[in-house]
Each structure stands twice: as structure tokens, then as C-alpha cells.
């Protein structure tokens, strides 16, 4: 077991190990250039940001047009191709490809900043509003950049985003107690891992939870 990412790469390059897992996107090109073969496997997880509508009665998120606008505002294609280097794809649903319950006919919400602004204006938020989002970072090499990009895209349509990155223990306490304080939205993974069945993330993500 070699927990440090840099040490794992060095172990591979110096012949101390023959096989390495959890390669950073940033290291793929260098490893391939050094003659190593990198295998890519699709994951059973879908990253998302959950809108907190329950217990948040005065939030603009209560309006479906606002929720739709925030979805149109985010350029998922850019995140997949640039931040993930083409090693991810925009999600169309909470069930990852290959998971029981995945619907191949669903398509990702397209990036359309103009439509996002139009929907916000229609909902009475043409001047924008403030949004506080708590996100977990440090679980992959790209998650911090992903959330920064989401915040940038939302700000571009007038939503004043404040990003917070609490310790996992703090986030977990809020999740288990369903007590988010002044948080409007939070990161949450649709994780079908282990079961390969969409019922698991639905159970963990639903309003019933």
C-alpha cells in the first residue's frame, strides 16, 4: 500500500511495482510517453450538486425554472473534456452507464447560458441571487476544479455563488441529520458502486432521505 500519489508514480517508474491504480489525470500522458499502458474504466458514480428545497422555504430554488436555469448554466462538456481530459462524460441521470436502471435514451442537459438567463428573468431573478454551496473536495484530483468551474458558470448568469469546503465529518453530520443550516446546495454522489443498481443512489439521494 502506497497512499501518496507521487510515491506511487515513482515506484512504477523505478520498477518497484508492476501495476498501479488510481492514476491522476495529470500523470496519464507522462506515463504513456514513458512506455506504460494506462487502462481506463468507467465508474459507477455520478457527481452532482443537490438543491436544498426541503426546509428552505424562501429559497429561489423552490421555483422549478430557477433549478432548470442553474442546470442550463453549467458547461458539463467543458468539464468532461478539459478538466477530466476526456476521461469522463456529461451525465444525463443519476445512474451511471452500465448500472441497472440506466436509461440510454436520456441525453445530458445542454449548456445554454442564454436560456439560463431567460429562465431566471422569467422567475423574477433577472438580477440574480446569492447561493451558498458546500462541496466535498480531495476525493479526486479534479473535484476542486470542477466545483470552481460550476461556480464560475453560475456567476456568469448572475448567481452570486459562495463555495465552502467543509471537512468530511462535518458534511456527514449534516447529511445524516438532514440539518444543513444556511446551505442552499451541497455536493452529493450518486454512487451505484458495489450494487451496480440505481436503487442505492436513489435511496441515498431522494427527498424521502
Coordinates of C-alpha atoms in Angstrom, one line a residue, residues 29-188:
X29 CA 0.3 11.5 -20.7
X30 CA 3.7 11.2 -19.0
X31 CA 3.2 7.5 -18.1
X32 CA 2.2 6.7 -21.7
X33 CA 5.1 8.7 -23.0
X34 CA 7.4 6.5 -20.8
X35 CA 6.0 3.4 -22.4
X36 CA 3.4 2.4 -19.8
X37 CA -0.1 1.4 -20.8
X38 CA -2.9 3.0 -19.0
X39 CA -6.3 1.3 -18.8
X40 CA -9.4 3.4 -18.3
X41 CA -12.5 2.0 -16.7
X42 CA -15.9 3.7 -16.4
X43 CA -17.0 4.3 -12.8
X44 CA -20.4 3.7 -11.1
X45 CA -20.5 7.2 -9.7
X46 CA -22.2 10.4 -10.9
X47 CA -21.1 13.7 -9.3
X48 CA -23.8 16.2 -8.6
X49 CA -24.9 19.2 -6.6
X50 CA -28.1 18.7 -4.6
X51 CA -30.5 21.7 -4.3
X52 CA -31.9 22.0 -0.8
X53 CA -35.6 22.8 -1.1
X54 CA -36.9 20.9 2.0
X55 CA -36.6 23.2 5.0
X56 CA -35.6 26.1 2.8
X57 CA -39.0 27.7 2.0
X58 CA -37.8 31.2 1.0
X59 CA -35.1 30.0 -1.4
X60 CA -35.2 30.8 -5.1
X61 CA -34.6 27.1 -5.6
X62 CA -38.3 26.5 -4.8
X63 CA -39.0 27.6 -8.4
X64 CA -38.5 24.9 -10.9
X65 CA -37.5 27.5 -13.5
X66 CA -34.5 28.5 -11.3
X67 CA -33.4 24.9 -10.9
X68 CA -33.6 24.4 -14.6
X69 CA -31.7 27.6 -15.2
X70 CA -28.8 26.5 -13.0
X71 CA -28.6 23.2 -14.9
X72 CA -28.5 25.0 -18.3
X73 CA -25.8 27.4 -17.0
X74 CA -23.2 24.7 -16.3
X75 CA -21.0 23.6 -19.2
X76 CA -20.7 19.9 -18.5
X77 CA -19.0 19.2 -21.8
X78 CA -16.1 21.6 -20.9
X79 CA -15.7 19.9 -17.5
X80 CA -15.6 16.4 -19.1
X81 CA -13.2 17.3 -21.9
X82 CA -10.9 19.8 -20.3
X83 CA -10.8 19.2 -16.6
X84 CA -11.2 15.4 -16.8
X85 CA -9.2 15.3 -20.1
X86 CA -11.9 13.3 -21.9
X87 CA -11.9 10.6 -19.2
X88 CA -15.5 11.4 -18.1
X89 CA -18.7 12.2 -19.9
X90 CA -21.6 14.6 -19.0
X91 CA -24.3 12.7 -17.0
X92 CA -27.9 12.5 -18.1
X93 CA -29.2 10.9 -14.9
X94 CA -28.2 9.5 -11.5
X95 CA -27.5 6.1 -12.9
X96 CA -24.0 5.7 -14.5
X97 CA -23.7 3.8 -17.8
X98 CA -23.6 0.1 -17.1
X99 CA -25.7 0.4 -14.0
X100 CA -29.0 -1.4 -13.7
X101 CA -31.6 1.3 -14.1
X102 CA -29.6 3.4 -16.6
X103 CA -31.7 4.8 -19.5
X104 CA -29.6 5.1 -22.6
X105 CA -32.2 7.2 -24.3
X106 CA -31.8 10.1 -21.9
X107 CA -29.5 12.9 -23.0
X108 CA -27.5 15.4 -20.8
X109 CA -28.9 18.8 -20.3
X110 CA -27.2 21.1 -22.9
X111 CA -25.1 24.1 -21.9
X112 CA -27.2 27.2 -22.8
X113 CA -26.3 30.3 -20.8
X114 CA -28.8 32.4 -22.7
X115 CA -31.7 30.1 -21.8
X116 CA -30.5 30.1 -18.2
X117 CA -30.7 33.9 -18.0
X118 CA -34.1 33.9 -19.7
X119 CA -35.5 31.4 -17.2
X120 CA -34.1 33.4 -14.3
X121 CA -35.7 36.5 -15.6
X122 CA -39.0 34.7 -16.1
X123 CA -38.9 33.5 -12.5
X124 CA -38.2 37.0 -11.2
X125 CA -34.5 36.7 -10.6
X126 CA -33.1 38.6 -13.6
X127 CA -30.8 40.5 -11.2
X128 CA -29.6 37.2 -9.8
X129 CA -29.4 36.0 -6.2
X130 CA -26.9 34.6 -3.7
X131 CA -26.3 30.8 -3.5
X132 CA -24.2 29.0 -0.8
X133 CA -22.9 25.6 -1.9
X134 CA -20.9 23.2 0.3
X135 CA -18.8 20.7 -1.5
X136 CA -16.5 17.8 -0.6
X137 CA -13.1 18.1 -2.1
X138 CA -9.9 16.0 -2.0
X139 CA -11.6 12.8 -3.1
X140 CA -10.2 13.1 -6.7
X141 CA -7.6 15.2 -8.4
X142 CA -10.2 17.1 -10.3
X143 CA -13.1 17.7 -7.8
X144 CA -11.9 21.1 -6.6
X145 CA -11.5 22.4 -10.2
X146 CA -15.0 21.0 -11.1
X147 CA -16.7 22.9 -8.4
X148 CA -14.8 26.1 -9.2
X149 CA -15.9 25.8 -12.8
X150 CA -19.5 25.2 -11.8
X151 CA -19.4 28.4 -9.6
X152 CA -17.8 30.3 -12.5
X153 CA -20.6 29.3 -14.9
X154 CA -23.3 30.2 -12.4
X155 CA -21.7 33.6 -11.7
X156 CA -21.7 34.2 -15.4
X157 CA -25.6 34.1 -15.4
X158 CA -25.8 36.3 -12.4
X159 CA -25.9 33.9 -9.5
X160 CA -23.5 35.0 -6.7
X161 CA -22.0 31.7 -5.6
X162 CA -20.2 31.2 -2.3
X163 CA -18.3 27.9 -2.2
X164 CA -17.5 26.2 1.1
X165 CA -15.4 23.0 1.6
X166 CA -16.2 21.6 5.0
X167 CA -14.3 18.6 6.5
X168 CA -16.0 15.3 5.6
X169 CA -17.0 14.7 9.2
X170 CA -18.9 18.0 9.2
X171 CA -20.6 17.2 5.9
X172 CA -21.5 13.7 7.0
X173 CA -23.1 15.0 10.2
X174 CA -25.2 17.4 8.3
X175 CA -26.2 14.7 5.8
X176 CA -27.2 12.2 8.5
X177 CA -29.1 14.8 10.5
X178 CA -30.6 16.5 7.4
X179 CA -29.6 19.8 9.0
X180 CA -27.8 22.0 6.5
X181 CA -28.1 25.3 8.3
X182 CA -27.8 28.2 5.8
X183 CA -26.5 26.0 3.0
X184 CA -28.6 26.2 -0.2
X185 CA -27.0 23.3 -2.1
X186 CA -24.4 20.6 -1.4
X187 CA -22.3 18.0 -3.3
X188 CA -23.6 14.5 -3.3

